[in-house]
Tab-separated table of C-alpha atoms in Angstrom:
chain	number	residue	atom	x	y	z
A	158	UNK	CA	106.551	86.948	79.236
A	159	UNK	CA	105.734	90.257	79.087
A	160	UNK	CA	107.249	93.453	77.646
A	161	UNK	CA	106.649	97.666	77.896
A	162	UNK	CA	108.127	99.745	75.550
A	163	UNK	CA	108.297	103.121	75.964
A	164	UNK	CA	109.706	104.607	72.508
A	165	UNK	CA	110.525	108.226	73.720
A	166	UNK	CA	113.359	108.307	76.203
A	167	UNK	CA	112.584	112.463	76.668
A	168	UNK	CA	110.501	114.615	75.625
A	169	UNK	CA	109.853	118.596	77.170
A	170	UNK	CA	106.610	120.664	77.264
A	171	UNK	CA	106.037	124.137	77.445
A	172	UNK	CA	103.875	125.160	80.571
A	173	UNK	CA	100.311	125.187	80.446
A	174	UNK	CA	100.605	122.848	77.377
A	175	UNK	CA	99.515	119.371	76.964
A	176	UNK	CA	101.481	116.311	76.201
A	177	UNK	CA	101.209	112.756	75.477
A	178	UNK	CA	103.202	110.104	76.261
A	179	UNK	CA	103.621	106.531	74.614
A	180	UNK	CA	103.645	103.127	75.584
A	181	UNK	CA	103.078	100.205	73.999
A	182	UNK	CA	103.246	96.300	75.492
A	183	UNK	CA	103.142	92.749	74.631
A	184	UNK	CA	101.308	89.931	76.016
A	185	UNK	CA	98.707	86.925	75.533
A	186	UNK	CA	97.071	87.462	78.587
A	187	UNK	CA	93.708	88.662	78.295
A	188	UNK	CA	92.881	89.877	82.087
A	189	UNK	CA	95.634	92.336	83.164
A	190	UNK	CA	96.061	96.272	84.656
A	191	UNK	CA	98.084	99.041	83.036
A	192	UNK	CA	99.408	101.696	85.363
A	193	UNK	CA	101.831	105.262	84.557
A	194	UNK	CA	104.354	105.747	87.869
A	195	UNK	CA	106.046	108.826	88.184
A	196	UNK	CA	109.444	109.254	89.563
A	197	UNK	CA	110.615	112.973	90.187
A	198	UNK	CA	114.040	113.548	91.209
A	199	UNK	CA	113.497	112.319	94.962
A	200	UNK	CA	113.143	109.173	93.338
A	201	UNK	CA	110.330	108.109	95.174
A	202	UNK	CA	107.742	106.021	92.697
A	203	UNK	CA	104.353	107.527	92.923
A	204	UNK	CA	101.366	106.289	91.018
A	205	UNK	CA	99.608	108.056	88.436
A	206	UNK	CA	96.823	106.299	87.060
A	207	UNK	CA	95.875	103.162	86.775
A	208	UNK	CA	93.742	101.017	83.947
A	209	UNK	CA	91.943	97.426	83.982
A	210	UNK	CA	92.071	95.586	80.544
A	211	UNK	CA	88.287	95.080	80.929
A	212	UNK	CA	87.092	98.295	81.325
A	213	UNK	CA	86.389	100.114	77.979
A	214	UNK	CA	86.562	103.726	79.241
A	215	UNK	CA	89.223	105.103	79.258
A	216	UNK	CA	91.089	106.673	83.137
A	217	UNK	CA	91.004	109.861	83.986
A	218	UNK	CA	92.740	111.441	87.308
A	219	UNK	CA	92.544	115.314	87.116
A	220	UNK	CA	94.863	116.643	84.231
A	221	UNK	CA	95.964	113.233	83.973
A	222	UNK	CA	94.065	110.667	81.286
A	223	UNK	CA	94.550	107.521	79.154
A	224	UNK	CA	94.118	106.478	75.481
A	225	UNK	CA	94.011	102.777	76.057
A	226	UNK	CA	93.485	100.677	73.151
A	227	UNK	CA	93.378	97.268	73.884
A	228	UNK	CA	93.587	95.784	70.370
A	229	UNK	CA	96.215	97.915	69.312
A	230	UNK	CA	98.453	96.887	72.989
A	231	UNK	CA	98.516	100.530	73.401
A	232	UNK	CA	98.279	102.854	76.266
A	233	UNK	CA	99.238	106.212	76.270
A	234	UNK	CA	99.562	109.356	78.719
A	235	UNK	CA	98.233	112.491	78.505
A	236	UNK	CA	99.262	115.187	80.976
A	237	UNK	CA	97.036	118.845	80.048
A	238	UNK	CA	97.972	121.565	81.548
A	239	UNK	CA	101.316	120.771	82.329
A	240	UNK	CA	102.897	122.356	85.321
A	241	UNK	CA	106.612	122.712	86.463
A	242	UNK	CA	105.917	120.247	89.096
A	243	UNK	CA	104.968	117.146	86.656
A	244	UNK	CA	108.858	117.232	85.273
A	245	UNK	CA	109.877	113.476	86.339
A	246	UNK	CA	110.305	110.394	84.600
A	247	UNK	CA	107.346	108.357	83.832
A	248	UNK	CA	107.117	104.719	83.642
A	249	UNK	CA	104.845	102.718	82.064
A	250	UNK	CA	104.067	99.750	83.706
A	251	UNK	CA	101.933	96.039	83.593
A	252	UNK	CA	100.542	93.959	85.864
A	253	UNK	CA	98.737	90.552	84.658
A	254	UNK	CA	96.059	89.312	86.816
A	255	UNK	CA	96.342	85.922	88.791
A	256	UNK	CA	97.980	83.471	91.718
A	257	UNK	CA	101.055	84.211	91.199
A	258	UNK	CA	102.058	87.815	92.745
A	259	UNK	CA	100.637	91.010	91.436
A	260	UNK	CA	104.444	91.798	89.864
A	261	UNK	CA	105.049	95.021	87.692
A	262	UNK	CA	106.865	94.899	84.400
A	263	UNK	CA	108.157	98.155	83.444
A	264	UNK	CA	108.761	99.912	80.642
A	265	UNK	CA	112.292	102.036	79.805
A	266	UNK	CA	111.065	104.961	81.034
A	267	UNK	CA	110.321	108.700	79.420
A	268	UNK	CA	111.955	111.976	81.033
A	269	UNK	CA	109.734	114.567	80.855
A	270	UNK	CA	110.760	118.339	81.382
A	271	UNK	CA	107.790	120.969	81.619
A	272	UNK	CA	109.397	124.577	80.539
A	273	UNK	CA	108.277	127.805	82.576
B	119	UNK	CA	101.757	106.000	108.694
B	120	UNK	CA	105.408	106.196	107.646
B	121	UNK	CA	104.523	103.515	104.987
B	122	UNK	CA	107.531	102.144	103.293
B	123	UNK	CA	110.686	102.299	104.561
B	124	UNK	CA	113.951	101.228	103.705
B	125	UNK	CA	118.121	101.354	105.106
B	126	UNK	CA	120.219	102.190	104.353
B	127	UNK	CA	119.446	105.334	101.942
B	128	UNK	CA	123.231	104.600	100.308
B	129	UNK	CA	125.584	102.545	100.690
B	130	UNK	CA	129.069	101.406	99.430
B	131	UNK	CA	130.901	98.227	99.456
B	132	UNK	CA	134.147	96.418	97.672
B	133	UNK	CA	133.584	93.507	95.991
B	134	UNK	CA	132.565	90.854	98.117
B	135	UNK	CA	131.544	92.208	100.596
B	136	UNK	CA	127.994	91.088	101.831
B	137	UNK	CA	125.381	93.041	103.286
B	138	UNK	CA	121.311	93.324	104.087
B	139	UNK	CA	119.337	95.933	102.660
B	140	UNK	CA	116.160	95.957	105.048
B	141	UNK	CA	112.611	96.961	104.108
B	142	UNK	CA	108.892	97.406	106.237
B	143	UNK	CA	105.619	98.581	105.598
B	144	UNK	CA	103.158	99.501	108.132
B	145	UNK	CA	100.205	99.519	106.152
B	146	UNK	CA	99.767	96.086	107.307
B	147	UNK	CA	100.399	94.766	103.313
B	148	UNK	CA	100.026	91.154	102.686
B	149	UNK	CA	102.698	91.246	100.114
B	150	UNK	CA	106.293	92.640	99.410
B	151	UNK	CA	108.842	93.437	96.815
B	152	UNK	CA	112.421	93.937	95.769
B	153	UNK	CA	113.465	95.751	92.432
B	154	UNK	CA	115.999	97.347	91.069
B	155	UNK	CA	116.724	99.829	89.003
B	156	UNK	CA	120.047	100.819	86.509
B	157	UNK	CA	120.153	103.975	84.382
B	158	UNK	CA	118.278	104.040	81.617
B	159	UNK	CA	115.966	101.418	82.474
B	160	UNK	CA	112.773	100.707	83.998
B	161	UNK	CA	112.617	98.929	87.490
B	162	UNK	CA	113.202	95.579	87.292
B	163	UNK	CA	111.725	92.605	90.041
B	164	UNK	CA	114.360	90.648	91.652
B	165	UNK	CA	112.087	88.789	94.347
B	166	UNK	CA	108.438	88.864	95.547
B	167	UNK	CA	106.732	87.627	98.790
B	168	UNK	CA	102.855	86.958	97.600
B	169	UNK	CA	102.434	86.487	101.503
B	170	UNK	CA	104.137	86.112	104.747
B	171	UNK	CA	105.975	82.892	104.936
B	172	UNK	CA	106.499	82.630	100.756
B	173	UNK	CA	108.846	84.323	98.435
B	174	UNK	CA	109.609	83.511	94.869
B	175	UNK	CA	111.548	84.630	91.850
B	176	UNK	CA	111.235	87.445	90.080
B	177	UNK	CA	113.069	88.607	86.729
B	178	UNK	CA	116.717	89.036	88.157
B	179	UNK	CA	117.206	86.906	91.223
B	180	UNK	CA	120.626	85.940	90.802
B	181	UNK	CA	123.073	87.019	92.949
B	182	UNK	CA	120.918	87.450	95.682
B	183	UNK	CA	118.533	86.206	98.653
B	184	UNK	CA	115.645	87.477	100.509
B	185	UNK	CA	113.617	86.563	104.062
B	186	UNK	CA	110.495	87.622	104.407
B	187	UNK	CA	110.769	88.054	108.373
B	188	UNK	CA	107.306	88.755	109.122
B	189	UNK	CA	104.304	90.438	107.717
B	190	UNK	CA	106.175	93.973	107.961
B	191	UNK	CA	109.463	93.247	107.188
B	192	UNK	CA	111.312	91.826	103.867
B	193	UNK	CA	115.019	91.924	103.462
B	194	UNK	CA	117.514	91.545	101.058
B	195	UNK	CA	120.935	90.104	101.002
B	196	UNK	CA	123.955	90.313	98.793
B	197	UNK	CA	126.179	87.374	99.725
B	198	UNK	CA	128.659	88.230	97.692
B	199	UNK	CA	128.587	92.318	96.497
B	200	UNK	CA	129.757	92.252	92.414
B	201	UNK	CA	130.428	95.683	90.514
B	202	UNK	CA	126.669	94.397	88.459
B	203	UNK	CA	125.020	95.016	91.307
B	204	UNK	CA	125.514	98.829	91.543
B	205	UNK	CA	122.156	100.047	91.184
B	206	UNK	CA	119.225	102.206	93.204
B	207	UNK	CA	117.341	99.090	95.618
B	208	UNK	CA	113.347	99.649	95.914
B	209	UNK	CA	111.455	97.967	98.262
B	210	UNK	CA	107.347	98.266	97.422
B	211	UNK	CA	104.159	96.434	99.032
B	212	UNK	CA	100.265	95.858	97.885
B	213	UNK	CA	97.528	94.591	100.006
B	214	UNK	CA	97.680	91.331	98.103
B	215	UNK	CA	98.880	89.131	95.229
B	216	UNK	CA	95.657	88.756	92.898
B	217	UNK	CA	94.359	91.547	91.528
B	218	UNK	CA	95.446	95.370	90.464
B	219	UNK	CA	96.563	96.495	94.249
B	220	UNK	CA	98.697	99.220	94.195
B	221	UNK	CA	102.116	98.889	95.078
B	222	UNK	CA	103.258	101.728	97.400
B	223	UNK	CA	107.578	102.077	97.169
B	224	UNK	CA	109.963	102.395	99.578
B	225	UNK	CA	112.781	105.870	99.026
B	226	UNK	CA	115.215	103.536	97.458
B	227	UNK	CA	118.699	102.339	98.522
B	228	UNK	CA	121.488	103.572	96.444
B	229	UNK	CA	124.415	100.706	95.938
B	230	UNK	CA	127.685	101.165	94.706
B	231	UNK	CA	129.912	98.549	94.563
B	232	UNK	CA	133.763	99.440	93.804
């Protein structure tokens, strides 16, 4: 089975200002995807980024980029240039390649506040 | 496209109580899901339908049941409501169940169960 761990249940950012945030996993699969959702306070789950185990490079979406290191299990968010909009929670999430269903395993989840 | 939707938006009931929480896509997905989600925690799968006519299992199932009705539609059932099963209800589908498809989310139901 799986796991996601997201060690920082909150963290807040100044405007303007660029933040990371952490995840980490567990699993034995080799072939797998890595994605950050965002969930602002209408709840609605929107996707972020996403990353496939076998690409090297690292995702990048506008202000929003990866620091995946496979070896380490590691894949963490940054957010530059942080705006008042980004504040939401941000969930870290896997999905492992195969038959079976395409299921998401999430992690705890990190609540991030951007400060004017 | 109004994508995912899902009713009710909230909902209570009393303990035992049953009721259907309903879910379609018009993006003409392949497959659908249930999670849920308590506070403080990530989103959690309680069943999947890889394709129309299949469901399975996910990490929670207990407790409850699911049809998938068509290709559009995928409820959910509580047969018998508990106070455990308070939580916000997400519905989500992907194009299909192999590979890194997105999974596009419903608004959520909000449960309470007195």
């Amino acid at each position: 089975a799986q796991t996601v761990t997201q060690s920082q249940p909150e963290m807040s950012v100044q405007e303007a200002e660029t933040v990371t945030l952490s995840c980490t996993y567990d699993t034995s699969e080799s072939n797998y995807y890595l994605f950050w959702y965002k969930q602002p306070p209408s709840r609605q789950m929107i996707l972020v980024i996403r990353q496939e185990a076998y690409k090297q490079q690292n995702a990048t979406e506008n202000r929003f980029s990866v620091n995946f290191q496979k070896a380490a299990k590691s894949f963490s968010l940054k957010i530059s240039d942080s705006q008042l909009g980004d504040t939401a929670m941000y969930f870290c999430a896997f999905m492992k390649q195969g038959t079976s269903g395409s299921r998401l395993t999430f992690g705890e989840g990190t609540q991030l506040t951007v400060n004017p | 496209n109004a994508g995912v939707t899902q009713t009710p938006k909230f909902q209570v009931l009393k303990t035992g109580q049953s009721m259907t929480l309903q879910c379609a896509q018009d993006m003409n997905h392949n497959s659908m899901y249930w999670y849920r989600q308590d506070p403080g925690m990530g989103l959690r799968l309680i069943y999947y339908s890889a394709s129309e006519g299949t469901t399975d299992k996910g990490e929670v199932p207990n407790g409850y049941n699911v049809s998938r009705l068509n290709k559009r539609e995928f409820s959910l059932r509580l047969e018998s409501a508990a106070p455990s099963q308070t939580s916000v209800y997400f519905c989500a589908s992907s194009w299909g169940p192999e590979n890194s498809y997105e999974q596009y989310f419903g608004p959520g139901t909000r449960l309470t169960v007195t």
